[in-house]
Short mmCIF file of C-alpha atoms in Angstrom, two decimals:
data_model
loop_
_atom_site.label_atom_id
_atom_site.label_comp_id
_atom_site.label_asym_id
_atom_site.label_seq_id
_atom_site.Cartn_x
_atom_site.Cartn_y
_atom_site.Cartn_z
CA MET I 1 0.00 0.00 0.00
CA PRO I 2 1.56 3.32 -1.06
CA LEU I 3 1.76 6.22 1.39
CA ILE I 4 -0.89 8.86 0.70
CA SER I 5 0.97 12.17 0.58
CA LEU I 6 -0.76 15.16 2.14
CA THR I 7 -0.92 18.52 0.38
CA VAL I 8 -0.82 21.96 1.98
CA TRP I 9 -4.56 22.21 1.26
CA ASP I 10 -5.30 19.09 3.29
CA LEU I 11 -3.56 20.67 6.27
CA ALA I 12 -5.26 24.03 5.78
CA LEU I 13 -8.61 22.28 5.74
CA ALA I 14 -7.85 20.50 9.02
CA SER I 15 -6.68 23.77 10.59
CA LEU I 16 -10.20 25.13 10.14
CA LEU I 17 -11.10 23.02 13.18
CA LEU I 18 -8.97 25.37 15.27
CA LEU I 19 -11.17 28.25 14.12
CA VAL I 20 -14.11 26.42 15.68
CA ASN I 21 -12.19 26.17 18.96
CA GLY I 22 -11.11 29.79 18.77
CA GLY I 23 -14.68 30.92 18.00
CA ALA I 24 -16.02 29.03 21.00
CA SER I 25 -13.35 30.62 23.18
CA LEU I 26 -14.28 34.11 21.99
CA VAL I 27 -18.03 33.59 22.43
CA LEU I 28 -17.62 32.08 25.91
CA SER I 29 -14.67 34.41 26.74
CA LEU I 30 -12.49 31.48 27.84
CA GLY I 31 -9.30 33.34 26.96
CA VAL I 32 -7.74 30.34 25.22
CA ALA I 33 -8.01 31.70 21.67
CA ARG I 34 -4.66 33.49 21.77
CA PRO I 35 -2.65 30.72 23.49
CA LEU I 36 -4.27 28.24 21.12
CA ALA I 37 -3.25 30.25 18.07
CA ILE I 38 0.30 30.68 19.34
CA ALA I 39 0.60 26.99 20.19
CA ALA I 40 -0.69 25.98 16.78
CA VAL I 41 1.78 28.24 14.96
CA ARG I 42 4.64 27.03 17.20
CA MET I 43 3.71 23.43 16.48
CA VAL I 44 3.72 23.95 12.72
CA VAL I 45 7.01 25.86 12.70
CA GLN I 46 8.75 23.45 15.10
CA LEU I 47 7.68 20.38 13.16
CA PHE I 48 8.76 21.78 9.79
CA LEU I 49 12.12 22.73 11.27
CA VAL I 50 12.49 19.23 12.74
CA ALA I 51 11.67 17.78 9.32
CA LEU I 52 14.50 19.84 7.82
CA VAL I 53 16.94 18.73 10.51
CA LEU I 54 15.93 15.08 10.26
CA LYS I 55 16.26 15.15 6.47
CA GLN I 56 19.80 16.46 6.80
CA LEU I 57 20.70 13.97 9.52
CA PHE I 58 19.36 11.05 7.47
CA ALA I 59 21.20 12.22 4.37
CA LEU I 60 24.56 12.85 6.03
CA GLN I 61 24.65 9.65 8.16
CA SER I 62 27.31 11.19 10.40
CA PRO I 63 27.62 9.50 13.80
CA TRP I 64 28.87 12.77 15.32
CA LEU I 65 26.00 14.86 14.04
CA THR I 66 23.52 12.24 15.23
CA LEU I 67 25.19 12.18 18.64
CA GLY I 68 25.10 15.98 18.75
CA ALA I 69 21.38 16.03 17.95
CA ALA I 70 20.77 13.38 20.63
CA LEU I 71 22.63 15.47 23.21
CA VAL I 72 20.65 18.59 22.37
CA MET I 73 17.43 16.60 22.81
CA GLY I 74 18.66 15.34 26.18
CA LEU I 75 19.56 18.81 27.40
CA PHE I 76 16.16 20.21 26.40
CA ALA I 77 14.41 17.33 28.16
CA GLY I 78 16.52 18.08 31.27
CA GLN I 79 15.28 21.65 31.21
CA GLU I 80 11.73 20.31 31.11
CA ILE I 81 12.38 18.14 34.20
CA LEU I 82 13.68 21.22 36.01
CA ALA I 83 10.63 23.25 35.05
CA ARG I 84 8.34 20.63 36.60
CA GLN I 85 9.91 20.79 40.10
CA ASP I 86 8.10 22.69 42.86
CA ARG I 87 11.24 22.54 45.01
CA ARG I 88 14.74 22.53 43.64
CA LEU I 89 18.02 21.15 44.86
CA SER I 90 20.58 23.88 45.35
CA GLY I 91 23.44 24.55 42.99
CA GLY I 92 23.92 22.61 39.80
CA TRP I 93 22.27 19.54 41.34
CA SER I 94 18.81 20.54 40.33
CA TYR I 95 19.46 20.41 36.58
CA GLY I 96 22.38 18.00 36.74
CA LEU I 97 20.72 15.20 38.67
CA GLY I 98 17.59 14.84 36.54
CA THR I 99 19.43 15.33 33.28
CA GLY I 100 22.32 13.05 34.26
CA ALA I 101 20.02 10.22 35.32
CA MET I 102 17.90 10.59 32.20
CA VAL I 103 20.82 10.74 29.75
CA THR I 104 22.59 7.78 31.39
CA ALA I 105 19.46 5.62 31.29
CA ALA I 106 18.51 6.69 27.77
CA ALA I 107 22.02 6.02 26.44
CA THR I 108 22.15 2.56 28.02
CA VAL I 109 18.77 1.54 26.68
CA MET I 110 19.37 3.05 23.23
CA LEU I 111 22.65 1.15 22.83
CA LEU I 112 20.89 -2.05 23.83
CA GLY I 113 17.97 -1.38 21.49
CA LEU I 114 20.10 -0.42 18.50
CA LEU I 115 22.99 -2.89 18.86
CA VAL I 116 21.10 -5.94 20.09
CA ALA I 117 17.47 -5.66 19.03
CA VAL I 118 16.87 -3.50 15.93
CA ARG I 119 20.41 -3.65 14.49
CA PRO I 120 20.11 -1.07 11.66
CA ASP I 121 23.09 -0.68 9.32
CA PRO I 122 25.02 1.36 10.36
CA TRP I 123 23.83 0.93 13.96
CA TYR I 124 23.77 4.70 14.54
CA ASP I 125 21.48 5.27 11.54
CA ALA I 126 19.66 8.47 12.49
CA ARG I 127 16.44 7.21 10.90
CA TYR I 128 16.18 4.71 13.77
CA ALA I 129 18.22 6.34 16.53
CA ILE I 130 16.61 9.78 16.64
CA PRO I 131 12.90 8.85 16.64
CA MET I 132 13.52 6.06 19.17
CA LEU I 133 15.49 8.41 21.40
CA GLY I 134 12.67 10.94 21.19
CA MET I 135 10.20 8.43 22.54
CA VAL I 136 12.59 7.22 25.25
CA LEU I 137 13.40 10.76 26.43
CA GLY I 138 9.74 11.78 26.47
CA ASN I 139 8.80 8.94 28.80
CA VAL I 140 11.89 9.07 30.99
CA MET I 141 11.39 12.80 31.39
CA SER I 142 7.87 12.33 32.81
CA GLY I 143 9.00 9.55 35.13
CA VAL I 144 12.01 11.45 36.50
CA SER I 145 10.12 14.71 37.00
CA LEU I 146 7.33 12.92 38.85
CA ALA I 147 9.74 10.93 41.03
CA LEU I 148 11.88 13.93 41.97
CA ASN I 149 8.89 16.14 42.64
CA THR I 150 7.27 13.47 44.80
CA LEU I 151 10.47 12.90 46.75
CA THR I 152 11.24 16.54 47.48
CA THR I 153 7.62 17.28 48.42
CA ALA I 154 7.38 14.25 50.72
CA VAL I 155 10.70 14.96 52.43
CA VAL I 156 9.50 18.42 53.43
CA ARG I 157 6.03 17.18 54.44
CA ASP I 158 7.37 14.24 56.51
CA ARG I 159 10.34 16.08 58.00
CA THR I 160 9.42 15.40 61.64
CA ALA I 161 8.92 11.67 60.99
CA ILE I 162 12.22 11.40 59.11
CA GLU I 163 14.12 13.27 61.81
CA ALA I 164 12.48 11.14 64.51
CA ARG I 165 13.92 8.04 62.83
CA LEU I 166 17.33 9.65 62.44
CA ALA I 167 17.32 10.72 66.10
CA LEU I 168 16.66 7.11 67.09
CA GLY I 169 19.67 5.93 65.12
CA ALA I 170 18.30 5.07 61.70
CA THR I 171 20.65 5.54 58.75
CA ARG I 172 19.67 8.09 56.15
CA TRP I 173 18.54 5.31 53.80
CA GLU I 174 16.33 3.73 56.47
CA ALA I 175 14.88 7.08 57.52
CA LEU I 176 13.99 8.05 53.95
CA ARG I 177 12.90 4.58 52.79
CA THR I 178 9.18 5.33 52.95
CA VAL I 179 9.37 8.53 50.90
CA HIS I 180 11.95 7.02 48.55
CA ARG I 181 9.70 4.05 47.73
CA HIS I 182 6.75 6.37 47.27
CA ALA I 183 8.79 8.43 44.78
CA LEU I 184 9.93 5.34 42.87
CA ARG I 185 6.38 4.03 42.56
CA THR I 186 5.07 7.40 41.41
CA GLY I 187 7.82 7.71 38.81
CA MET I 188 7.08 4.26 37.37
CA MET I 189 3.30 4.65 37.35
CA PRO I 190 2.86 6.41 33.97
CA ILE I 191 4.76 3.77 32.02
CA VAL I 192 2.98 0.92 33.84
CA ASN I 193 -0.36 2.56 33.05
CA ALA I 194 0.67 3.18 29.45
CA MET I 195 1.56 -0.50 29.00
CA SER I 196 -1.73 -1.74 30.41
CA ALA I 197 -3.83 0.66 28.34
CA THR I 198 -1.90 0.19 25.10
CA GLY I 199 -3.94 -1.50 22.41
CA LEU I 200 -7.18 -1.37 24.36
CA VAL I 201 -7.65 2.32 24.97
CA SER I 202 -4.91 3.89 22.89
CA LEU I 203 -3.09 2.95 19.75
CA PRO I 204 0.43 4.29 20.21
CA GLY I 205 1.51 7.04 17.84
CA MET I 206 4.47 5.16 16.47
CA MET I 207 2.44 2.07 15.66
CA THR I 208 -0.31 4.13 14.08
CA GLY I 209 2.32 5.94 12.04
CA GLN I 210 3.83 2.73 10.77
CA ILE I 211 0.43 1.32 9.87
CA LEU I 212 -0.50 4.52 8.01
CA GLY I 213 2.87 4.27 6.28
CA GLY I 214 1.91 0.89 4.90
CA VAL I 215 3.61 -1.46 7.35
CA ASP I 216 1.87 -4.74 8.20
CA PRO I 217 0.12 -4.34 11.61
CA HIS I 218 1.88 -7.45 12.87
CA GLU I 219 5.30 -5.88 12.20
CA ALA I 220 4.19 -2.55 13.65
CA VAL I 221 3.06 -4.26 16.84
CA LYS I 222 6.42 -5.99 17.26
CA TYR I 223 8.16 -2.60 17.03
CA GLN I 224 5.73 -1.15 19.53
CA ILE I 225 6.36 -3.95 22.02
CA LEU I 226 10.11 -3.47 21.71
CA ILE I 227 9.73 0.26 22.26
CA MET I 228 7.53 -0.26 25.31
CA PHE I 229 10.15 -2.51 26.87
CA LEU I 230 12.87 0.03 26.13
CA LEU I 231 10.73 2.79 27.61
CA SER I 232 10.03 0.97 30.84
CA GLY I 233 13.65 -0.12 31.16
CA ALA I 234 14.91 3.41 30.66
CA THR I 235 12.30 4.92 32.98
CA GLY I 236 13.11 2.41 35.72
CA ILE I 237 16.85 3.03 35.51
CA ALA I 238 16.49 6.81 35.36
CA VAL I 239 13.96 7.03 38.20
CA LEU I 240 16.18 4.85 40.37
CA LEU I 241 19.33 6.87 39.63
CA ALA I 242 17.63 10.23 40.09
CA SER I 243 15.92 9.28 43.36
CA LEU I 244 19.08 7.70 44.81
CA GLY I 245 20.97 10.86 43.91
CA ALA I 246 18.30 13.04 45.48
CA VAL I 247 18.25 11.04 48.75
CA HIS I 248 22.04 11.25 48.82
CA ARG I 249 21.97 14.99 48.26
CA LEU I 250 19.16 15.70 50.75
CA THR I 251 21.15 14.02 53.52
CA ASP I 252 24.83 14.10 54.41
CA HIS I 253 27.60 11.76 55.54
CA ARG I 254 26.56 12.21 59.20
CA HIS I 255 23.06 11.01 58.29
CA ARG I 256 21.40 14.38 58.78
CA LEU I 257 18.40 15.63 56.83
CA ARG I 258 19.62 18.64 54.83
CA LEU I 259 16.54 20.58 53.77
CA ASP I 260 18.79 23.63 53.52
CA ARG I 261 19.84 22.15 50.18
CA LEU I 262 16.29 22.46 48.88
CA SER I 263 14.64 25.69 47.89
CA ALA I 264 11.02 26.39 47.06
CA ARG I 265 10.68 27.68 43.55
CA THR I 266 10.49 31.42 43.36
CA THR I 267 8.09 32.37 40.64
CA GLY I 268 9.31 35.62 39.21
CA MET M 1 37.94 9.67 84.77
CA PRO M 2 36.48 11.22 81.60
CA ALA M 3 33.06 12.84 81.77
CA LEU M 4 30.12 10.84 80.43
CA LEU M 5 29.53 13.59 77.86
CA SER M 6 31.85 16.45 77.12
CA VAL M 7 31.25 19.25 74.64
CA VAL M 8 33.96 21.73 73.67
CA GLY M 9 33.47 24.65 71.30
CA LEU M 10 30.22 23.43 69.80
CA GLN M 11 29.12 25.79 67.05
CA THR M 12 26.23 26.05 64.63
CA PRO M 13 24.81 29.11 62.91
CA VAL M 14 22.64 29.53 66.05
CA VAL M 15 24.70 28.04 68.89
CA ARG M 16 27.92 29.92 69.64
CA ALA M 17 30.85 28.00 71.08
CA ALA M 18 29.08 25.96 73.74
CA ASP M 19 31.12 24.08 76.34
CA LEU M 20 29.60 21.65 78.77
CA ARG M 21 30.30 18.54 80.76
CA LEU M 22 27.88 15.93 82.01
CA ASP M 23 28.75 13.10 84.40
CA ALA M 24 27.06 9.73 84.65
CA GLY M 25 23.84 9.98 86.63
CA GLU M 26 23.81 13.73 86.36
CA CYS M 27 20.96 15.94 85.15
CA LEU M 28 21.70 19.31 83.63
CA ALA M 29 18.81 21.73 83.19
CA VAL M 30 18.94 24.16 80.28
CA GLU M 31 16.91 27.33 80.59
CA GLY M 32 16.32 30.24 78.30
CA ALA M 33 13.60 32.14 76.49
CA SER M 34 11.84 30.62 73.49
CA GLY M 35 14.02 30.97 70.42
CA SER M 36 17.21 31.37 72.45
CA GLY M 37 18.71 28.23 70.92
CA LYS M 38 18.00 25.55 73.54
CA SER M 39 16.60 23.04 71.07
CA ARG M 40 19.35 23.93 68.60
CA LEU M 41 21.91 23.10 71.27
CA LEU M 42 20.39 19.64 71.85
CA ARG M 43 20.08 19.01 68.08
CA ALA M 44 23.73 19.95 67.61
CA ILE M 45 24.86 17.56 70.37
CA ALA M 46 22.80 14.79 68.74
CA ASP M 47 24.50 15.75 65.44
CA LEU M 48 21.16 16.37 63.74
CA ASP M 49 22.26 19.76 62.40
CA PRO M 50 25.61 20.59 60.81
CA ASN M 51 27.95 21.75 63.58
CA ARG M 52 31.59 22.14 64.55
CA GLY M 53 33.25 21.30 67.82
CA GLU M 54 34.56 18.39 69.84
CA VAL M 55 31.97 16.14 71.41
CA ARG M 56 32.90 13.00 73.34
CA LEU M 57 31.08 10.18 75.11
CA ASP M 58 33.19 8.39 77.73
CA GLY M 59 36.17 10.07 76.14
CA ARG M 60 35.41 8.63 72.69
CA LEU M 61 35.13 11.22 69.93
CA ARG M 62 31.74 11.54 68.27
CA SER M 63 33.40 12.04 64.89
CA ALA M 64 35.08 8.64 65.23
CA MET M 65 31.80 6.81 65.39
CA PRO M 66 29.01 6.49 62.79
CA ALA M 67 26.26 9.04 63.37
CA PRO M 68 23.43 6.45 63.75
CA ARG M 69 25.38 4.70 66.52
CA TRP M 70 26.05 8.05 68.22
CA ARG M 71 22.34 8.91 68.20
CA ARG M 72 21.39 5.57 69.75
CA LEU M 73 23.77 6.38 72.62
CA VAL M 74 22.97 10.10 72.83
CA THR M 75 19.28 10.38 71.96
CA TYR M 76 17.32 13.55 71.36
CA VAL M 77 13.61 13.41 72.25
CA TRP M 78 11.40 16.36 71.37
CA PRO M 79 7.68 17.13 71.67
CA ASP M 80 6.62 17.10 68.03
CA ALA M 81 8.79 14.21 66.92
CA GLY M 82 7.01 12.43 64.09
CA TRP M 83 5.50 9.00 63.53
CA TRP M 84 6.15 7.15 60.30
CA THR M 85 3.70 4.24 60.18
CA ASP M 86 0.09 3.79 61.33
CA ARG M 87 0.56 1.36 64.21
CA VAL M 88 2.13 2.68 67.41
CA GLY M 89 4.06 -0.54 68.15
CA ASP M 90 5.89 -0.47 64.82
CA HIS M 91 7.90 2.52 66.01
CA PHE M 92 9.78 0.57 68.69
CA SER M 93 12.95 -1.40 68.09
CA ASP M 94 11.90 -3.71 70.94
CA GLU M 95 8.14 -4.00 71.44
CA ARG M 96 8.36 -6.27 74.50
CA ALA M 97 10.63 -3.85 76.30
CA ALA M 98 8.29 -1.03 75.28
CA ALA M 99 5.29 -2.88 76.77
CA GLU M 100 7.09 -3.00 80.12
CA TRP M 101 7.53 0.76 80.19
CA LEU M 102 3.89 1.60 79.43
CA PRO M 103 2.33 1.13 82.92
CA ARG M 104 5.16 3.03 84.60
CA LEU M 105 4.31 6.05 82.45
CA GLY M 106 0.56 5.72 82.95
CA LEU M 107 -0.09 4.43 79.43
CA PRO M 108 -2.68 1.68 78.77
CA ASP M 109 -1.42 -1.83 78.03
CA GLY M 110 -2.93 -2.04 74.56
CA ALA M 111 -1.42 1.25 73.39
CA LEU M 112 1.13 -0.49 71.19
CA ASP M 113 -1.65 -1.82 68.98
CA TRP M 114 -3.32 1.56 68.59
CA PRO M 115 -3.20 3.53 65.39
CA VAL M 116 -0.99 6.55 66.02
CA ALA M 117 -3.92 8.90 65.39
CA ARG M 118 -5.73 7.49 68.46
CA ALA M 119 -3.01 8.59 70.90
CA SER M 120 -3.44 12.04 72.45
CA THR M 121 -0.66 14.63 72.38
CA GLY M 122 0.33 13.73 75.94
CA GLU M 123 0.30 10.00 75.18
CA ARG M 124 2.42 10.51 72.11
CA GLN M 125 4.89 12.53 74.11
CA ARG M 126 5.36 9.65 76.57
CA LEU M 127 5.44 7.06 73.78
CA ALA M 128 8.20 9.06 72.08
CA LEU M 129 10.18 8.87 75.31
CA VAL M 130 9.67 5.09 75.50
CA ARG M 131 10.81 4.82 71.85
CA ALA M 132 14.17 6.18 72.99
CA LEU M 133 14.33 4.29 76.32
CA VAL M 134 14.05 0.80 74.79
CA GLN M 135 17.38 1.46 73.06
CA HIS M 136 19.17 2.12 76.38
CA PRO M 137 20.80 5.45 75.54
CA ARG M 138 23.68 6.61 77.76
CA VAL M 139 22.59 10.24 77.48
CA LEU M 140 19.06 11.56 76.97
CA LEU M 141 18.59 15.01 75.46
CA LEU M 142 15.05 15.85 76.54
CA ASP M 143 13.26 18.85 75.06
CA GLU M 144 10.24 19.77 77.23
CA PRO M 145 9.50 16.12 78.10
CA THR M 146 6.37 16.93 80.13
CA GLY M 147 5.11 19.98 78.23
CA ALA M 148 1.77 18.43 77.28
CA LEU M 149 1.24 16.35 80.43
CA ASP M 150 -1.10 16.63 83.42
CA PRO M 151 0.41 16.64 86.96
CA ASP M 152 -0.03 12.89 87.44
CA ALA M 153 1.66 11.97 84.17
CA THR M 154 4.38 14.54 84.84
CA ALA M 155 5.10 12.93 88.20
CA ARG M 156 5.34 9.50 86.56
CA VAL M 157 7.77 10.76 83.90
CA GLU M 158 9.90 12.43 86.56
CA ALA M 159 9.95 9.22 88.61
CA VAL M 160 11.19 7.29 85.57
CA LEU M 161 13.84 9.94 84.89
CA ARG M 162 15.03 9.74 88.49
CA ASP M 163 15.41 5.96 88.16
CA LEU M 164 17.39 6.42 84.96
CA LEU M 165 19.68 8.93 86.67
CA ALA M 166 20.20 6.51 89.55
CA ALA M 167 21.19 3.87 87.01
CA GLY M 168 23.83 6.18 85.56
CA THR M 169 22.10 7.70 82.53
CA GLY M 170 22.99 11.33 81.89
CA ILE M 171 20.19 13.77 81.10
CA ILE M 172 20.22 17.23 79.59
CA LEU M 173 16.79 18.66 80.22
CA VAL M 174 15.27 21.66 78.48
CA THR M 175 12.32 22.84 80.53
CA HIS M 176 10.30 25.96 81.16
CA ASP M 177 9.13 24.50 84.45
CA ALA M 178 11.42 25.89 87.16
CA GLY M 179 9.95 23.42 89.64
CA GLN M 180 10.90 20.51 87.41
CA ALA M 181 14.45 21.83 87.05
CA ARG M 182 14.65 22.04 90.84
CA ARG M 183 13.25 18.54 91.29
CA LEU M 184 15.51 16.80 88.76
CA ALA M 185 18.59 18.82 87.89
CA HIS M 186 21.96 18.92 89.63
CA ARG M 187 23.22 21.92 87.68
CA ARG M 188 21.64 24.61 85.52
CA MET M 189 22.75 26.30 82.32
CA ARG M 190 21.26 29.27 80.58
CA VAL M 191 21.09 29.88 76.82
CA GLU M 192 20.76 33.45 75.61
CA GLY M 193 21.12 34.42 71.98
CA GLY M 194 22.92 31.15 71.27
CA MET M 195 25.43 31.68 74.11
CA VAL M 196 25.52 28.95 76.74
CA ARG M 197 26.68 29.63 80.28
CA GLU M 198 26.56 27.77 83.56
CA VAL M 199 24.36 29.41 86.22
CA GLY M 200 25.23 27.09 89.06
CA GLU M 201 24.26 24.23 91.24
CA VAL M 202 20.66 23.46 92.05
CA SER M 203 19.74 22.76 95.61
CA GLN M 204 18.16 19.32 95.48
CA CYS M 205 14.78 18.68 96.99
CA PRO M 206 14.88 15.53 99.06
#
């Protein structure tokens, strides 16, 4: 089955739907018309730019350029993790911890996926590496932001209970075990939910894309299953690394709780 | 013979160069206005806040021993110490030993099986003391140990503390109750603006 190419007119027709939304917003004075318009324009511009970049990356097949693009994606995702924290670790830890955990986990899982499972030729083929990395980063980012936010919130909320355990001679890991486990579970929840709902409630975007592109559903499903395993693996590793790092940073070598290393976000 | 607890030049952002010495079986009362740094002093001795200075137990340096071990030997107990699971009994390292303490402090036998939410403020305050006692600390750092208690419960806590002193435990007691300081303490110290100074012996009531 050949791919049906879309024309500019097809897109323009679909964009009329936004006018319906915008009209409703104006009539009901919801105030979303302007943000909606801006978001729509951003989306179109960003996606066309990405198409240009991807086309170049695919054509050049340079491992260094691909690696560079992957790093830029990782750094942007790290910024997103930071933006989703109500309380931040002091110094470079706030950005560094989330980003470091995410990049480490994503790199590990991507190498495994590319070298062992998918095996494109060459293995760093941007056509495989970049879209897969995008999906991995998107999921890991949600997991890590949730886990870190849960941990830092719970540590402040349960301060007296944590210090009571420390005062009785618990180690920092024992004293923070309850909040740490809570953070780990919260970080893993989205990917667990996504796996259970996949196929019943939602057809994943990648699988849909492949099917629209003419791939046999059976093949598309196998790719989707692989991706889901990579996503949960990466999320698990990243959430574990980030939360261990945060517990380490929020306590010190004398097993004290160090909330002085945490600051509430100042909204400017 | 080295002191049970000796503190030299203890400093935190609040506490300024505190020196003190506590012998076995001795009770030291710490007085001072609210916010003067009394609790901060106890927290610093327990090593719960970053601090500088030389602190020893039986001549052994605090810095030479892991912090969790230090805090089992030198235990800080304060009024709003938290609870981390639902059942009261799960907070004790030795539930059987805890059960033996309950009647002495006027707590009902079944209290260990209560949910924490069922215990009143005064009951929780005594349970928090028992939580420390079952670990046999050498020094107790008590922050207002009878603040929320009625006279009967206060008398029971004081009786227990007297027994502990007789058995050689050292106690540093922060209290606003001058009568309690007179009844229990051998010496008094005063904290003002983070400065700690000795104010003298206390004449013991018989």
